[in-house]
Amino acid sequence: MPREKIFSPYICRMKHLIAPSILAADFTRLAEEFAMVNESEADWFHLDIMDGRFVPNITFGMFIVKAMKKMAQKPLDVHLMILEPERYVEAFREAGADVISVHYEACPHLHRVVHQIRESGAKAGVAINPHTTVSVLEDLIQDIDQVCLMSVNPGFGGQKFIPRTIPKIRQLKELIVAANAPTLIEVDGGVGLQNAEALLRAGADVLVAGNSIFRAEDPMSTIRQLKAIEPVRSF
Ligand code: DX5
Ligand code: ZN
């Protein structure tokens, strides 16, 4: 997939992106779940990597990402919830990551890591926890392809959306517009049909959704409905 296609909302104000979070998929039938997302109107696969240290939970590593890459016909959005992510950037890129997001809270030298990600050939994402204010990204926003606003505390799927995320999206949007940066805003955690329109109206570009898609009676239809939302935006 050409890189410009992955981030086409940069080029023109087009539709928001939907990134189903595989964490909520049925891992006993992963190939079918990937096929469903491939056939659906979803844009990316969101893959949650947890190390049992930055977050309490452990998921999977680059070996599994590499296998997932073979099943995926859409870009892989890899969310690293790990300490010292700089040790693994190239490995996840080689495994097939198209976007690599690291946590602000896990990177004392975030500027260096963001550039390391870009040099690996991936798009660089920075995720921030619910307690982290968006203004900490002010001096780096020009260099970040995507900010992932965590709308739950990272570590588990199926948690309740934290409402304070909505004003954070607006603040981040203002910061991005003021800097004339092409950065996308991704929202991750507790996202579904009940809050998607409000998130998009506030300025979200990418909606990550796990349980609301994979536990739905008809996941493909849920993806279609999420994609079909036409928010009234004031920017
Ligand atoms: C949470 C993960 C999320 C999670 C979202 O730590 O980063 O991507 O899978 O799952 P839902 O949509 O079920 O909250
Ligand atoms: Zn995630």
XYZ file of C-alpha atoms and ligand atoms in Angstrom:
250
model
C 0.000 0.000 0.000
C 1.526 3.376 -0.957
C 2.262 5.485 2.103
C 0.352 8.507 0.841
C -2.784 6.351 0.731
C -2.455 5.520 4.411
C -2.501 9.134 5.490
C -4.653 10.608 2.774
C -6.703 12.792 5.191
C -3.594 14.993 5.111
C -4.046 15.705 1.478
C -7.724 16.563 1.454
C -10.358 16.700 4.147
C -11.708 13.222 3.539
C -13.526 10.735 5.675
C -12.311 9.716 9.081
C -10.580 6.361 9.470
C -11.782 3.303 11.374
C -9.180 1.073 13.037
C -10.659 -2.096 14.579
C -8.616 -3.157 17.605
C -7.640 -6.800 17.205
C -7.293 -7.165 20.984
C -11.064 -7.724 21.063
C -11.052 -10.278 18.236
C -11.568 -14.008 18.762
C -7.986 -15.309 18.712
C -9.153 -18.868 18.044
C -10.440 -17.675 14.664
C -7.997 -14.902 13.888
C -7.860 -15.576 10.138
C -11.641 -15.150 9.885
C -11.514 -11.960 11.949
C -8.813 -10.549 9.671
C -10.834 -11.549 6.598
C -13.866 -9.736 8.023
C -11.855 -6.525 8.536
C -10.287 -6.894 5.065
C -13.738 -7.109 3.506
C -15.209 -4.345 5.634
C -15.029 -0.581 5.218
C -12.392 -0.381 7.980
C -9.170 1.440 7.099
C -6.504 0.012 9.402
C -5.827 -2.826 11.817
C -5.002 -1.541 15.318
C -2.601 -3.871 17.147
C -2.018 -3.467 20.896
C 1.405 -4.505 22.139
C 1.660 -4.742 25.948
C 4.712 -5.707 27.966
C 3.400 -6.351 31.488
C 5.549 -3.445 32.702
C 4.352 -0.187 31.189
C 0.861 -1.666 31.489
C -0.199 -4.596 33.666
C -1.215 -6.801 30.754
C 0.840 -8.794 28.227
C -0.319 -9.373 24.651
C 1.970 -10.337 21.764
C 5.142 -9.237 20.007
C 6.643 -8.838 16.558
C 6.534 -12.532 15.739
C 2.725 -12.446 15.838
C 2.611 -9.043 14.101
C 4.559 -10.610 11.239
C 1.967 -13.385 10.931
C -0.846 -10.825 11.113
C 0.794 -8.828 8.319
C 0.315 -11.833 6.030
C -3.419 -11.836 6.736
C -3.921 -8.072 6.596
C -4.751 -6.250 3.385
C -4.828 -2.896 5.173
C -2.160 -0.925 7.078
C -1.084 -2.033 10.539
C -1.380 0.620 13.240
C 0.870 -0.697 15.998
C 0.335 0.760 19.478
C 3.338 0.037 21.688
C 2.392 0.047 25.365
C 5.898 -0.916 26.389
C 8.855 0.544 28.257
C 11.943 1.437 26.225
C 10.077 1.183 22.901
C 13.180 2.467 21.081
C 14.640 -1.025 21.485
C 11.935 -2.520 19.252
C 11.050 0.104 16.616
C 12.989 -1.510 13.761
C 11.774 -4.992 14.682
C 8.117 -3.933 14.557
C 8.734 -2.075 11.307
C 10.308 -5.192 9.811
C 7.352 -7.223 11.058
C 5.090 -4.993 8.981
C 4.011 -1.996 11.073
C 2.891 0.987 8.966
C 2.243 3.302 11.902
C 4.166 2.893 15.169
C 2.910 4.729 18.242
C 4.956 4.993 21.421
C 3.804 6.416 24.723
C 4.890 9.873 25.819
C 5.032 8.499 29.368
C 7.499 5.763 28.333
C 9.955 8.003 26.457
C 12.273 10.444 28.225
C 13.778 11.197 24.799
C 10.619 11.328 22.740
C 12.026 13.558 19.986
C 14.718 10.979 19.287
C 12.255 8.075 19.238
C 9.821 9.872 16.912
C 12.637 10.446 14.425
C 13.827 6.871 14.839
C 10.329 5.692 13.857
C 10.271 7.941 10.793
C 13.730 6.782 9.779
C 12.533 3.189 9.986
C 10.016 4.094 7.263
C 6.907 3.995 9.460
C 4.617 6.869 10.357
C 5.323 8.132 13.865
C 2.591 8.151 16.478
C 2.661 9.368 20.061
C 0.082 8.078 22.542
C -0.776 9.966 25.716
C -2.482 8.592 28.804
C -5.696 10.133 30.174
C -3.792 12.093 32.837
C -1.341 13.640 30.361
C -2.190 17.083 29.031
C -1.962 17.619 25.274
C 0.222 20.721 25.707
C 3.275 18.521 26.436
C 3.334 17.793 22.688
C 3.486 21.431 21.632
C 7.193 21.476 20.784
C 7.083 18.211 18.865
C 3.752 18.327 17.060
C 5.302 19.169 13.665
C 7.215 15.899 13.770
C 4.346 13.636 14.808
C 2.174 11.963 12.173
C -0.477 10.894 14.649
C -1.370 11.560 18.270
C -3.228 8.720 19.965
C -5.375 10.109 22.763
C -6.051 7.348 25.252
C -9.660 7.571 26.343
C -9.182 4.753 28.882
C -6.170 3.785 30.965
C -4.153 1.557 28.634
C -3.834 -2.141 29.343
C -7.247 -3.635 28.699
C -10.038 -3.587 26.150
C -13.675 -3.116 27.049
C -13.262 -0.220 29.489
C -15.501 2.800 29.939
C -14.761 5.900 27.863
C -13.387 8.824 29.908
C -15.525 11.885 28.914
C -12.715 14.384 29.576
C -11.177 13.099 26.307
C -13.599 15.237 24.278
C -12.219 18.638 25.384
C -8.732 17.143 24.979
C -9.493 16.395 21.321
C -10.539 20.038 20.843
C -7.378 21.324 22.565
C -5.200 19.042 20.485
C -6.956 20.096 17.290
C -6.293 23.743 18.158
C -2.648 22.969 18.804
C -2.341 21.140 15.464
C -4.103 23.887 13.512
C -1.998 26.604 15.194
C 1.172 24.751 14.211
C -0.185 24.079 10.720
C 0.834 20.460 11.283
C -0.611 17.529 9.341
C -0.982 15.401 12.479
C -3.925 13.023 12.764
C -5.868 12.636 16.005
C -6.637 9.052 16.974
C -8.912 8.167 19.898
C -8.437 4.807 21.595
C -10.582 3.171 24.278
C -14.297 2.799 24.861
C -15.168 4.080 21.384
C -18.384 2.941 19.694
C -21.529 4.088 17.968
C -22.678 5.824 21.165
C -19.853 8.400 21.170
C -18.251 8.311 17.698
C -20.085 11.331 16.323
C -19.119 13.510 19.303
C -15.475 12.457 18.900
C -15.461 13.259 15.197
C -17.180 16.560 15.757
C -14.507 17.490 18.294
C -11.801 16.760 15.712
C -10.895 13.061 15.804
C -9.546 11.608 12.542
C -9.052 7.945 13.492
C -11.392 5.923 15.684
C -9.992 2.776 17.300
C -12.749 0.390 18.321
C -12.344 -3.057 19.838
C -15.262 -4.462 21.765
C -17.839 -2.270 20.056
C -16.926 -3.929 16.741
C -15.918 -7.485 17.582
C -18.630 -8.080 20.194
C -21.323 -6.579 17.991
C -23.946 -8.883 16.527
C -22.834 -7.770 13.059
C -19.254 -6.390 13.156
C -19.187 -5.451 9.473
C -22.355 -3.451 9.806
C -20.978 -1.699 12.914
C -17.866 -0.743 10.948
C -20.073 0.518 8.129
C -22.118 2.607 10.563
C -18.992 4.052 12.198
C -17.613 4.928 8.790
C -20.870 6.447 7.549
C -21.086 9.111 10.272
C -20.969 12.591 8.773
C -20.114 14.924 11.630
C -20.829 18.622 11.480
C -17.390 20.128 12.062
C -16.651 23.704 12.923
C -13.052 23.698 11.618
C -6.295 -0.307 25.455
C -5.959 -0.491 24.007
C -7.107 -0.301 23.101
C -8.201 -1.314 23.263
C -9.489 -0.681 22.856
O -5.138 -0.393 26.199
O -4.959 0.439 23.620
O -6.701 -0.274 21.732
O -7.997 -2.479 22.535
O -10.509 -1.567 23.119
P -12.004 -1.091 23.350
O -12.440 -0.416 22.091
O -12.728 -2.363 23.599
O -12.019 -0.152 24.520
Zn -4.561 0.688 21.419
